[in-house]
């Protein structure tokens, strides 16, 4: 961000996969207020998320996301199913996925079920905390694009 509040960097396409309409609204409003240039798309279930990511059906003309924010508990195909399909497709596995956790212990629970996202972030509880959350996502994005990934 610049000191005068101008947006910096290239526009990124963010796909939020979140079934809770209240959280989706808070995410959307917070991202609109953020200084990170972005285009935020929201999807509420796993099946539609996979269609969006794969640019199928009604989402054929939509851009492939640069970053995915994924709630693991989804109607339809689960977050685990979405992540599995991403990891099994070479063209999709490079998209960074941030798992949205509902609690501090959520990461351990999700990992114990084989869910392997790039990052884990606890979702805010209070509406006013969403601004800090968006800043955390912005910081993660800059870390992802500035640090090349290393294979183990």
Phi, psi and omega in degrees: 000146176269157182301329182274007173089007179288153177284147180235160175080175177282155177292136176246150178259119181249132174251117175263120178249098189216119183280342184276114182300325179295315178295320179301316179298315180295318176301310183301312180297319180293320179293326177297326181277346183287159179270352178287126176292125180202161171236113184259126174249145179236138179226144185251358179215161185295322181295313179294325179299315179294323176297317180297309183300321180273001178056052180250157173057229182295348181257012184302327182267358182279153179285152173289137183291149174273335183212137179242128173256116192237119169279122183295330182267101184235152169286157183074222176294137182285169174300326177297318178296318179298311181297321179298315179295321177299315183290337181270354180248113182308323182289342184252339188293344179278351179286121179294137180240126175253116178279131180265112183264145179273343180209169180296327180275353181303321181299314180296320180296312181296316179298325181294342177263012176084014180277116186237083178275170178286324181217157176233129182226133178282130178292144177294151177266317182264145182303319183292342179280349180294330178298314178295324178299315180298321177297320179296319177296318178300314180297319177299317180299313180295324177294320181294314184281339181268337181251112178296144181287148178241136179274138179271000000 
